[in-house]
Short mmCIF file of C-alpha atoms in Angstrom, two decimals:
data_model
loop_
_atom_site.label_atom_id
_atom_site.label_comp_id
_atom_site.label_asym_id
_atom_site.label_seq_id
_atom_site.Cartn_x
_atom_site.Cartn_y
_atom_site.Cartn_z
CA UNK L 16 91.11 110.01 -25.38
CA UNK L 17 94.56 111.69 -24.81
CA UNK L 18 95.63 112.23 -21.97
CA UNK L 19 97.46 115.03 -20.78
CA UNK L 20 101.06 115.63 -19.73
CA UNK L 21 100.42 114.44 -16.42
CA UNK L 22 100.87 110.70 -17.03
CA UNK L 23 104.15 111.94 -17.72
CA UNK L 24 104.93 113.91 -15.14
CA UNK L 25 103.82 111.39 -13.00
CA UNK L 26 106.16 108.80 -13.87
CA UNK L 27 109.45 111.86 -14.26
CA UNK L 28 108.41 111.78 -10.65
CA UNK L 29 108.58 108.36 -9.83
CA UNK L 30 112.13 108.51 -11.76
CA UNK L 31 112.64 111.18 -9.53
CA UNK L 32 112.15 109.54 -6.34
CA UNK L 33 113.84 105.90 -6.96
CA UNK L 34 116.90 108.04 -8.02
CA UNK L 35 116.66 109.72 -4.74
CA UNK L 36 116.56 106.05 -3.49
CA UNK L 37 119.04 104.49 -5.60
CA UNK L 38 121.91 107.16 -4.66
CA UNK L 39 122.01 105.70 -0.71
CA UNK L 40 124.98 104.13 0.88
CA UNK L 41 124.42 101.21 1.89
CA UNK L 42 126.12 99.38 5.01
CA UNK L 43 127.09 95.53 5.07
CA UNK L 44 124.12 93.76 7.16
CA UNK L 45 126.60 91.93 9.01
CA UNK L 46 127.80 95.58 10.41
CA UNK L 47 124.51 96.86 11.16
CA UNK L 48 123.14 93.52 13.01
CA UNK L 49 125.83 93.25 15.28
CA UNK L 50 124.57 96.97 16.23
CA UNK L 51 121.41 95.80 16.99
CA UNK L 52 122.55 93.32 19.20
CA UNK L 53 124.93 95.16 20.58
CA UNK L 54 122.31 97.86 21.76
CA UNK L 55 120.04 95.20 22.91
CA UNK L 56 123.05 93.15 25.01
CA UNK L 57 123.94 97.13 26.36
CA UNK L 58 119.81 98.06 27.29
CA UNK L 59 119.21 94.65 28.27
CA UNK L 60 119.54 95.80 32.37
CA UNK L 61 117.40 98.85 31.72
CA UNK L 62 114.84 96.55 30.46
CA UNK L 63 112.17 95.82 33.07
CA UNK L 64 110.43 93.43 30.86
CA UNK L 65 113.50 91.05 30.71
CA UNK L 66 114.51 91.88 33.70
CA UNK L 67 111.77 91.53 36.23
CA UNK L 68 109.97 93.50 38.40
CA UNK L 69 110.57 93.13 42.04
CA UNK L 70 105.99 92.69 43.68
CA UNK L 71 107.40 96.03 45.45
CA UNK L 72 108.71 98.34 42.75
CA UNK L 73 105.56 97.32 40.87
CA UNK L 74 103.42 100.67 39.27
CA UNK L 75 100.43 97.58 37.93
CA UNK L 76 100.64 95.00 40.83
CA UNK L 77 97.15 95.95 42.86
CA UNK L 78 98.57 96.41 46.37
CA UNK L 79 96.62 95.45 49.45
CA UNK L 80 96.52 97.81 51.94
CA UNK L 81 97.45 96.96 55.53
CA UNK L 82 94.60 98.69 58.25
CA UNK L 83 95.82 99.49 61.51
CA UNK L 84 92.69 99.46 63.87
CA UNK Y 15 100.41 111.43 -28.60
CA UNK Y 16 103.47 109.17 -30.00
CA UNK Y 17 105.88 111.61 -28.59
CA UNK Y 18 103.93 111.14 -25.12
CA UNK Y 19 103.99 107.30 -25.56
CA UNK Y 20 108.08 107.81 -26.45
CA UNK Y 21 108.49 109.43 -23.73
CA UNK Y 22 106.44 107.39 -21.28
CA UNK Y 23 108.36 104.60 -22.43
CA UNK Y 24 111.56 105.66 -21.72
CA UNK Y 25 110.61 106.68 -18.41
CA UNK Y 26 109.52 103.33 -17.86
CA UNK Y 27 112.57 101.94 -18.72
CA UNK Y 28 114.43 104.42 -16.46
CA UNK Y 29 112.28 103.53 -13.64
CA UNK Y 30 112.90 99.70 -14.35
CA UNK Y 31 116.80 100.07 -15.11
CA UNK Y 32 116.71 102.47 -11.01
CA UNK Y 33 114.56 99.44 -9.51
CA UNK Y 34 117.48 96.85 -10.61
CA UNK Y 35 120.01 99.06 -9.65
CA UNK Y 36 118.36 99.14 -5.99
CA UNK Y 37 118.06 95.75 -5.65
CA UNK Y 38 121.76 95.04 -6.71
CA UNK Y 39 122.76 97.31 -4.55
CA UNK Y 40 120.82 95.90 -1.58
CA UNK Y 41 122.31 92.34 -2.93
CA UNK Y 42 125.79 93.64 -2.26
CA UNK Y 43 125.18 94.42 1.51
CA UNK Y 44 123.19 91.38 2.17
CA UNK Y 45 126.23 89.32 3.36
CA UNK Y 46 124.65 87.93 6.39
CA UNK Y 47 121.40 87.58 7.96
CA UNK Y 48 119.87 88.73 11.73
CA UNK Y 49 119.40 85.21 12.61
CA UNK Y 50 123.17 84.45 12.31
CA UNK Y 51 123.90 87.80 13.56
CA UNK Y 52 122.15 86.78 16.82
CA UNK Y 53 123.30 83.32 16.92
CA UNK Y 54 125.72 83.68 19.58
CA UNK Y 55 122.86 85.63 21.98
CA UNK Y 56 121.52 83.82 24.84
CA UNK Y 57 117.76 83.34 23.99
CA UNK Y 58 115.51 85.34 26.46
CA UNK Y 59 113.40 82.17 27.44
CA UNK Y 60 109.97 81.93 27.97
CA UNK Y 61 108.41 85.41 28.98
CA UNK Y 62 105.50 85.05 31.04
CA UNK Y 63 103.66 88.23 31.95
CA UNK Y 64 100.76 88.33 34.51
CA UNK Y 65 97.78 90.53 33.80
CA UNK Y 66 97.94 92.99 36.24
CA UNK Y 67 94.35 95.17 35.54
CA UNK Y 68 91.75 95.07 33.27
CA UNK Y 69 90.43 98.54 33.15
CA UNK Y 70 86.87 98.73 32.27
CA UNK Y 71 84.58 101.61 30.79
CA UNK Y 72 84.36 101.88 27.42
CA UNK Y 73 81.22 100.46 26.00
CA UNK Y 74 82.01 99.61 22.67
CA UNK Y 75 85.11 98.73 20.76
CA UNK Y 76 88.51 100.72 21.47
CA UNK Y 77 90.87 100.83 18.49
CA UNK Y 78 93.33 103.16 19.87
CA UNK Y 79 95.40 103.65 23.08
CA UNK Y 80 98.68 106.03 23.32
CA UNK Y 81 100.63 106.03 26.67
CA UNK Y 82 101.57 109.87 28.06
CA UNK Y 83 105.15 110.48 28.49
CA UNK Y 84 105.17 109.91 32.28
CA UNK Y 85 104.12 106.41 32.00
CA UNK Y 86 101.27 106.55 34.36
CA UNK Y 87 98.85 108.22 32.18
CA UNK Y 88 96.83 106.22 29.37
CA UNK Y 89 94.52 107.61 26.92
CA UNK Y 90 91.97 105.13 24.88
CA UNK Y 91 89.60 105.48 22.25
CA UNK Y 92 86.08 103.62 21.50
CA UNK Y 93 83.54 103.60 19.02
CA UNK Y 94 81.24 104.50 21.81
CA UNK Y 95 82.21 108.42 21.46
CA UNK Y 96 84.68 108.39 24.16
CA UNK Y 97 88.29 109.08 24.64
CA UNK Y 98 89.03 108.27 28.30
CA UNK Y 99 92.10 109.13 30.20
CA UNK Y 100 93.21 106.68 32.72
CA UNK Y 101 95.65 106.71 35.62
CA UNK Y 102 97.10 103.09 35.28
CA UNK Y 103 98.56 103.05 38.95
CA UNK Y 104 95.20 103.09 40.41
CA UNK Y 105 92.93 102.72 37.67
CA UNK Y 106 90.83 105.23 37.73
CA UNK Y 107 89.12 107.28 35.09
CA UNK Y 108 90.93 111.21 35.03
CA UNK Y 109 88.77 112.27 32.56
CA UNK Y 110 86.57 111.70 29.92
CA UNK Y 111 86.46 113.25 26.26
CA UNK Y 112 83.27 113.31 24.57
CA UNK Y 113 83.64 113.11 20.44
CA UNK Y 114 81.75 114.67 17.74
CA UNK Y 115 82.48 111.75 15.87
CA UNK Y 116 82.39 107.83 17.04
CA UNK Y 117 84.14 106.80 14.65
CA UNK Y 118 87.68 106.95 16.50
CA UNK Y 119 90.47 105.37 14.73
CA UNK Y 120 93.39 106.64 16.60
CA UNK Y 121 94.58 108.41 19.44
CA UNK Y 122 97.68 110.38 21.01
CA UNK Y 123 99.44 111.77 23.91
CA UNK Y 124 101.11 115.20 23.56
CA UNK Y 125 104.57 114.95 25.55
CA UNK Y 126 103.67 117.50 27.93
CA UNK Y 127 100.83 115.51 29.05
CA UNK Y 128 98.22 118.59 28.60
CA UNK Y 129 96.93 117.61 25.30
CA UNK Y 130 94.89 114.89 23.70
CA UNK Y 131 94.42 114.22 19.69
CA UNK Y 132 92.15 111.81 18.01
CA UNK Y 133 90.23 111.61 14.80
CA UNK Y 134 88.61 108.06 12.81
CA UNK Y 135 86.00 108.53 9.77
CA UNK Y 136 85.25 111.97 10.21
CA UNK Y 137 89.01 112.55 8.34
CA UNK Y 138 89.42 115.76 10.95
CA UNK Y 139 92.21 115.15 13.47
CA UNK Y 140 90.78 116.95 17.15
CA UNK Y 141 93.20 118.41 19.38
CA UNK Y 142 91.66 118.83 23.07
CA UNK Y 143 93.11 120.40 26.12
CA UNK Y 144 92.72 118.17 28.75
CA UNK Y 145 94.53 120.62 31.47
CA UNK Y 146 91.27 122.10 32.76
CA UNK Y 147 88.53 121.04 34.62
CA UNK Y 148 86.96 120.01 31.86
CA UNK Y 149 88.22 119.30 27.90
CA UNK Y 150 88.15 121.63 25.45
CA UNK Y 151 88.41 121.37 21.54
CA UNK Y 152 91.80 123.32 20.71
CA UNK Y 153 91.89 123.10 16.77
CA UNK Y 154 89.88 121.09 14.34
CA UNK Y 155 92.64 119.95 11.74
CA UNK Y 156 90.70 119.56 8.49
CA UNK Y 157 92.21 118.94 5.30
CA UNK Y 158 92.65 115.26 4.98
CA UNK Y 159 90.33 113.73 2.48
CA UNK Y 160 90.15 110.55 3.86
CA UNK Y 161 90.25 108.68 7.10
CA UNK Y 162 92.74 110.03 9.68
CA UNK Y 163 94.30 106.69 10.80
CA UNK Y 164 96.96 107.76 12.67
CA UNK Y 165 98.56 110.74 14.70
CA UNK Y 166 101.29 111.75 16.31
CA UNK Y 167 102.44 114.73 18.39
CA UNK Y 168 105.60 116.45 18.01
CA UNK Y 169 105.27 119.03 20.83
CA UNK Y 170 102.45 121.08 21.93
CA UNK Y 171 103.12 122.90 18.67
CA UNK Y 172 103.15 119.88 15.97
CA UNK Y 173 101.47 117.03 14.90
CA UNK Y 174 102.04 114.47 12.23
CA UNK Y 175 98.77 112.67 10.90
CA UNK Y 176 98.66 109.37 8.61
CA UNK Y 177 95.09 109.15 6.42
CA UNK Y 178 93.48 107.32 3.98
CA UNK Y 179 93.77 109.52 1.85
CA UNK Y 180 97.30 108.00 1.00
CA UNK Y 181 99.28 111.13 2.48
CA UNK Y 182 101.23 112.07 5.99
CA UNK Y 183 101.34 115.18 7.25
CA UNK Y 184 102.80 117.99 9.29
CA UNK Y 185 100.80 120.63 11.14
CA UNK Y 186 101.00 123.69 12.92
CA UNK Y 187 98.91 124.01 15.95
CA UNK Y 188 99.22 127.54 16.31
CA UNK Y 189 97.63 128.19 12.95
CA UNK Y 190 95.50 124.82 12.51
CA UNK Y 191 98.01 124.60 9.02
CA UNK Y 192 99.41 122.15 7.20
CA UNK Y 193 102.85 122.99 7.26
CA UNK Y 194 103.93 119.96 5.00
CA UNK Y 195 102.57 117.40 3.14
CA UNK Y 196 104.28 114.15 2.40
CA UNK Y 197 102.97 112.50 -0.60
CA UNK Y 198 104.22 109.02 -1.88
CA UNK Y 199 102.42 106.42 -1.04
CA UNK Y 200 99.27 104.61 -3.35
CA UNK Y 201 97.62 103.09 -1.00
CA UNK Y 202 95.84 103.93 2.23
CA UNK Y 203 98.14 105.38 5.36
CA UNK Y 204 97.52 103.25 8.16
CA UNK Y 205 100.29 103.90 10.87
CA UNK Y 206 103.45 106.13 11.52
CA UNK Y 207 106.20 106.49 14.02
CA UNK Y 208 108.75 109.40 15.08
CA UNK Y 209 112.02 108.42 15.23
CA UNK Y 210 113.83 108.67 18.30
CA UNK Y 211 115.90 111.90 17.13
CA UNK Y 212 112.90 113.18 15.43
CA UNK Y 213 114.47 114.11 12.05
CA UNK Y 214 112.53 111.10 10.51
CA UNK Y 215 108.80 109.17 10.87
CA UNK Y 216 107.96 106.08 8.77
CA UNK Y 217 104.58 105.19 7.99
CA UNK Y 218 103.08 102.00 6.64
CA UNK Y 219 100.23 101.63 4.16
CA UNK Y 220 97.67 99.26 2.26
CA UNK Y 221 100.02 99.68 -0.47
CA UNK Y 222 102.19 96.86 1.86
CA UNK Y 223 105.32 99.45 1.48
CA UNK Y 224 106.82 101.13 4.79
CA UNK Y 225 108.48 104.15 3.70
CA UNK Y 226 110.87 106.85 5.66
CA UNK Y 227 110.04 110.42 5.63
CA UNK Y 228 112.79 113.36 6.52
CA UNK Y 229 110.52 115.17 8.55
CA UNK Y 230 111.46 118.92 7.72
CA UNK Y 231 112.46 118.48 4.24
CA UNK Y 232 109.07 116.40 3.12
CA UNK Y 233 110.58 113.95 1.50
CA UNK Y 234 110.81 110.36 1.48
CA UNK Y 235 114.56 108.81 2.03
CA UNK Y 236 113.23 105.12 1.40
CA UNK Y 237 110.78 102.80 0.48
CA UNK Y 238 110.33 99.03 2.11
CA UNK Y 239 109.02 96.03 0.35
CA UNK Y 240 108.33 92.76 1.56
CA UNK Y 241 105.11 92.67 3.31
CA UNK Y 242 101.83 91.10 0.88
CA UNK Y 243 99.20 93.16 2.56
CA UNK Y 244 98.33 96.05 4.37
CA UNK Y 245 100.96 97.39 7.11
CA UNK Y 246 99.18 98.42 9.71
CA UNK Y 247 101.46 99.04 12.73
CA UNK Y 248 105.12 100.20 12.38
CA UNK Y 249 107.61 101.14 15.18
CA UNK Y 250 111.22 102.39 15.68
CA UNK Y 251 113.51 100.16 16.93
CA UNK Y 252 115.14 102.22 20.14
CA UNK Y 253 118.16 102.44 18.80
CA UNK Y 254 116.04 104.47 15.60
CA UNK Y 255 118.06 101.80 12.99
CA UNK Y 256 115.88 99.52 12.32
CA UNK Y 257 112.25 99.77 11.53
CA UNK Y 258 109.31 96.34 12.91
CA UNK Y 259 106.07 96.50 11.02
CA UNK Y 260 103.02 94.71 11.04
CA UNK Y 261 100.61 93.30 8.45
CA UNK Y 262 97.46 91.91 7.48
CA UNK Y 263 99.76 89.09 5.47
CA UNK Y 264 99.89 88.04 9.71
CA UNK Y 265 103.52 88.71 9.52
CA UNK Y 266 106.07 91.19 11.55
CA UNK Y 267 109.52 92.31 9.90
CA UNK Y 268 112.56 94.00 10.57
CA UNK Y 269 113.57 96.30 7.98
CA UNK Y 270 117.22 97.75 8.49
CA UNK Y 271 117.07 101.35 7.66
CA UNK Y 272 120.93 101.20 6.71
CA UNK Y 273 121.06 98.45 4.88
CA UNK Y 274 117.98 99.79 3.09
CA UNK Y 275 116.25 96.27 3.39
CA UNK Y 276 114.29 93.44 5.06
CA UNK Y 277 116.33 91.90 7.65
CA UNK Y 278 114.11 89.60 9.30
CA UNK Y 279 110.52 87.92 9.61
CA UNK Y 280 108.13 87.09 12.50
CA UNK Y 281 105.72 84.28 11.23
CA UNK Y 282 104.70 81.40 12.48
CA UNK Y 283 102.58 78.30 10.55
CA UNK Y 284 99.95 78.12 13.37
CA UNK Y 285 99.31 81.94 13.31
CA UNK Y 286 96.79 82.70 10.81
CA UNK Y 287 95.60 86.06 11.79
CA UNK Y 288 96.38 89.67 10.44
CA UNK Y 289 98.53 92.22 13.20
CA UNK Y 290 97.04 94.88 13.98
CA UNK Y 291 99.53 96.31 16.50
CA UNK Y 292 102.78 96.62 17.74
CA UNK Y 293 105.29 98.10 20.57
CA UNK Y 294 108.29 97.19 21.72
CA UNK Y 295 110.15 96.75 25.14
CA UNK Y 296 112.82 98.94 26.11
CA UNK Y 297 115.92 97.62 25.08
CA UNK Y 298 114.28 96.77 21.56
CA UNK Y 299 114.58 93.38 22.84
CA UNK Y 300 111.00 92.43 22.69
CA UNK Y 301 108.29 92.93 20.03
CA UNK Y 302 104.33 92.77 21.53
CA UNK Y 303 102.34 91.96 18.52
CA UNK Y 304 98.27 92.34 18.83
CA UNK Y 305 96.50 89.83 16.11
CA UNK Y 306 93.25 89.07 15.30
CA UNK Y 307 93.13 86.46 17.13
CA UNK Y 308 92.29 88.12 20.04
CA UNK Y 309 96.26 87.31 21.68
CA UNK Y 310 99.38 89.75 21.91
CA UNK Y 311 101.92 87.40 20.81
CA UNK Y 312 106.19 87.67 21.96
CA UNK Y 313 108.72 87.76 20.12
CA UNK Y 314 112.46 87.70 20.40
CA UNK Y 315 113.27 90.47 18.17
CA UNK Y 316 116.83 89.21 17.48
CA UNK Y 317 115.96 85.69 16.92
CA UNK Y 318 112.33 85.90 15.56
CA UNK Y 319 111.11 83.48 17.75
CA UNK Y 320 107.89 83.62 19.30
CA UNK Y 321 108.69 83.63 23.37
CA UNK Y 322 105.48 84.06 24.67
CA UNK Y 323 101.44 84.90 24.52
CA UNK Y 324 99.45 87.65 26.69
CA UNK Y 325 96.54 85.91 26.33
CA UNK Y 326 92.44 87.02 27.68
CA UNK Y 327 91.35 89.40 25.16
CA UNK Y 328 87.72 88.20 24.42
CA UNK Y 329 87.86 89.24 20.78
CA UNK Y 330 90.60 91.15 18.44
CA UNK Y 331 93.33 92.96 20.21
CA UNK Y 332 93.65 96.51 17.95
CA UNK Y 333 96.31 98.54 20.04
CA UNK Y 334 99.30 97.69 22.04
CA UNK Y 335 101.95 100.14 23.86
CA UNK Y 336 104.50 100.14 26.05
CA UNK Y 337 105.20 103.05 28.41
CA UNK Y 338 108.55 105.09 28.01
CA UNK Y 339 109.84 103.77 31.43
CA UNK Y 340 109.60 99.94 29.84
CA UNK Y 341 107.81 98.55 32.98
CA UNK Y 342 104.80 97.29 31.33
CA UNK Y 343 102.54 96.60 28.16
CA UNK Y 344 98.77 97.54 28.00
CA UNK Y 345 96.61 95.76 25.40
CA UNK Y 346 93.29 97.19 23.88
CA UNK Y 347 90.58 95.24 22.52
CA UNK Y 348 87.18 94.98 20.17
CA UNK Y 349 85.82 93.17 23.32
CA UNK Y 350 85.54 97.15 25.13
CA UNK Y 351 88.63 96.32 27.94
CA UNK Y 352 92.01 97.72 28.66
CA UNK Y 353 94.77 95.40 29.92
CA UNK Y 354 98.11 95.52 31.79
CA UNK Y 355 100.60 93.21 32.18
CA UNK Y 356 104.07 93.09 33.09
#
């Protein structure tokens, strides 16, 4: 049972690709977490999940309805 | 057939020699972790959300729900043959999609708000126009050859799709053609996410990789190890840096897309139950994580701490979002119900 070139093309791909990967430049985690922060520290007000949301300005809260008779 | 075997060998030692350099290289970046990173953060407390409506009216399972881009608009999908559109201010029903197929496994909001997309077992992904008085079937998108699991709309015009079949891909809605076809992974697609620019998506599959796609070029930039099952929710963080998954191994991670690795895990000892969701809050802050075990569980994204539980789900939670205005996160669930809280 031979099998045909494909095996091998099949793995020149996979060279392929992790070459592709391999040739990235990398950035020092201690660079790119203090990003992370920093975005979440400068979004935190524009977060209405951390923040709160005022029984008024809620879309969710069911309101009840006042009836004037 | 010894040439073949030559060759093949050599290949294989190329592959191994590329796989060490990686993980050197990732080595040399690694020169702190999140948790220090975030060590000087205030921690966000205890974040207890109330459960503001349970909208009811699917009657079987839903395993899909995608919020519209004006964050009052809601789309969900059950096994019963129904997509239904919901206005989440009032709660009401807009409209209702009847399937072809039942066997819904995902569901999206075009940006404009005028389109629908779903698709499950059948392996087609349906686009409907929902702008009329009643919905109409726009294209049938029929190529995949497995499950669609996944999809994702780019405009009115384009529409990325994850399947089973292993492969992502790109399609044109004017023509109903695959523009492009990303190919990569060897195991079952089960999630993807635009980034916020949209030059990139990253999907997650049962192969436990996450891997990033450049979305016009086809190709995949990187691949993400770590997880030991099945990813099967991913998300951007907001700032489109850093990449949260979730797994069947019952874990979340942050992978930092450049530092090219793992940068932090979400697991806890008592939590024994596969994710099968994910969104997270507006500032990136936040991560909602639906498990099996029928809870959406918190967690500090910086820290990985667990902050808090959404908790009344009366069997597995399978979708979570948050809408683009941050101001709330619905929850759907196996047990047929919607839920908001915020």
């Amino acid at each position: 049972m031979c099998s045909s070139g494909s095996s091998v093309i099949q793995a020149q791909k996979l060279v392929d690709q992790l070459q592709m990967e391999a040739s990235m430049e990398r950035i020092k985690i201690s660079l790119t977490a203090a990003d992370l922060v920093q975005y979440c520290q400068e979004h935190r007000r524009s977060d209405p999940l951390l923040t709160g949301i005022a029984a008024s300005a809620n879309p969710f809260k069911d309101k009840k309805t006042c009836v004037l008779l | 057939m010894a040439a073949e075997k030559a060759e093949m060998d050599a290949l294989k030692k190329e592959c191994d020699g590329l796989r060490t350099q990686i993980e050197a290289a990732r080595k040399a970046v690694n020169d702190t972790t999140m948790t220090s990173a975030a060590g000087g953060l205030a921690a966000v407390g205890r974040v207890q959300l109330k459960l503001r409506k349970t909208l009811k009216g699917h009657l079987a399972k839903i395993y899909a729900m995608h919020w519209a881009e004006d964050a009052r608009h809601m789309v969900s999908a059950s096994q019963d043959g129904k997509l239904l559109v919901w206005d989440t201010f009032t709660g009401n029903k807009v409209t209702a999609v009847p399937l072809k197929s039942a066997w819904v496994m995902s569901v999206a909001f075009a940006p404009s708000g005028g389109f629908v997309a779903s698709g499950g077992l059948d392996n087609v992904c349906t686009v409907y126009n929902i702008k009329g008085a009643s919905p109409k079937t726009l294209r049938e998108l029929d190529a995949h050859t497995g499950y669609l699991s996944c999809c994702r709309f780019l405009s009115d015009s384009e529409i990325l799709t994850a399947s089973g079949d292993t492969t992502c891909c790109l399609w044109d809605l004017e023509t109903g053609k695959q523009k492009i076809i990303f190919t990569n992974h060897i195991g079952d697609c089960m999630s993807l996410a635009l980034s916020p620019d949209a030059n990139t998506f990253i999907s997650g599959a049962c192969d436990s990789l996450a891997k990033l796609w450049d979305l016009r070029e086809g190709t995949c930039k990187q691949t993400f190890s770590g997880h030991t099952s099945d990813i099967n929710a991913i998300s951007f963080f907001p700032s489109g840096n850093a990449v949260i998954t979730g797994s069947d191994d019952c874990s979340c991670r942050m992978y930092d897309l450049r530092a090219d690795q793992e940068v932090l895990e979400y697991t806890d000892t008592a939590l024994n139950a596969g994710v099968t969701s994910l969104a997270l809050s507006n500032s990136g802050r936040l991560i909602f994580a639906g498990y099996d075990d029928f809870n959406c569980h918190i967690w500090d994204a910086l820290k990985g701490e667990k902050v808090g539980v959404l908790s009344g789900h009366d069997n597995r939670v399978s979708c979570t979002g948050v809408p683009a205005d941050g101001m709330g996160v619905c929850t759907g669930s196996w047990d047929s119900f919607l839920k908001l809280w915020n």
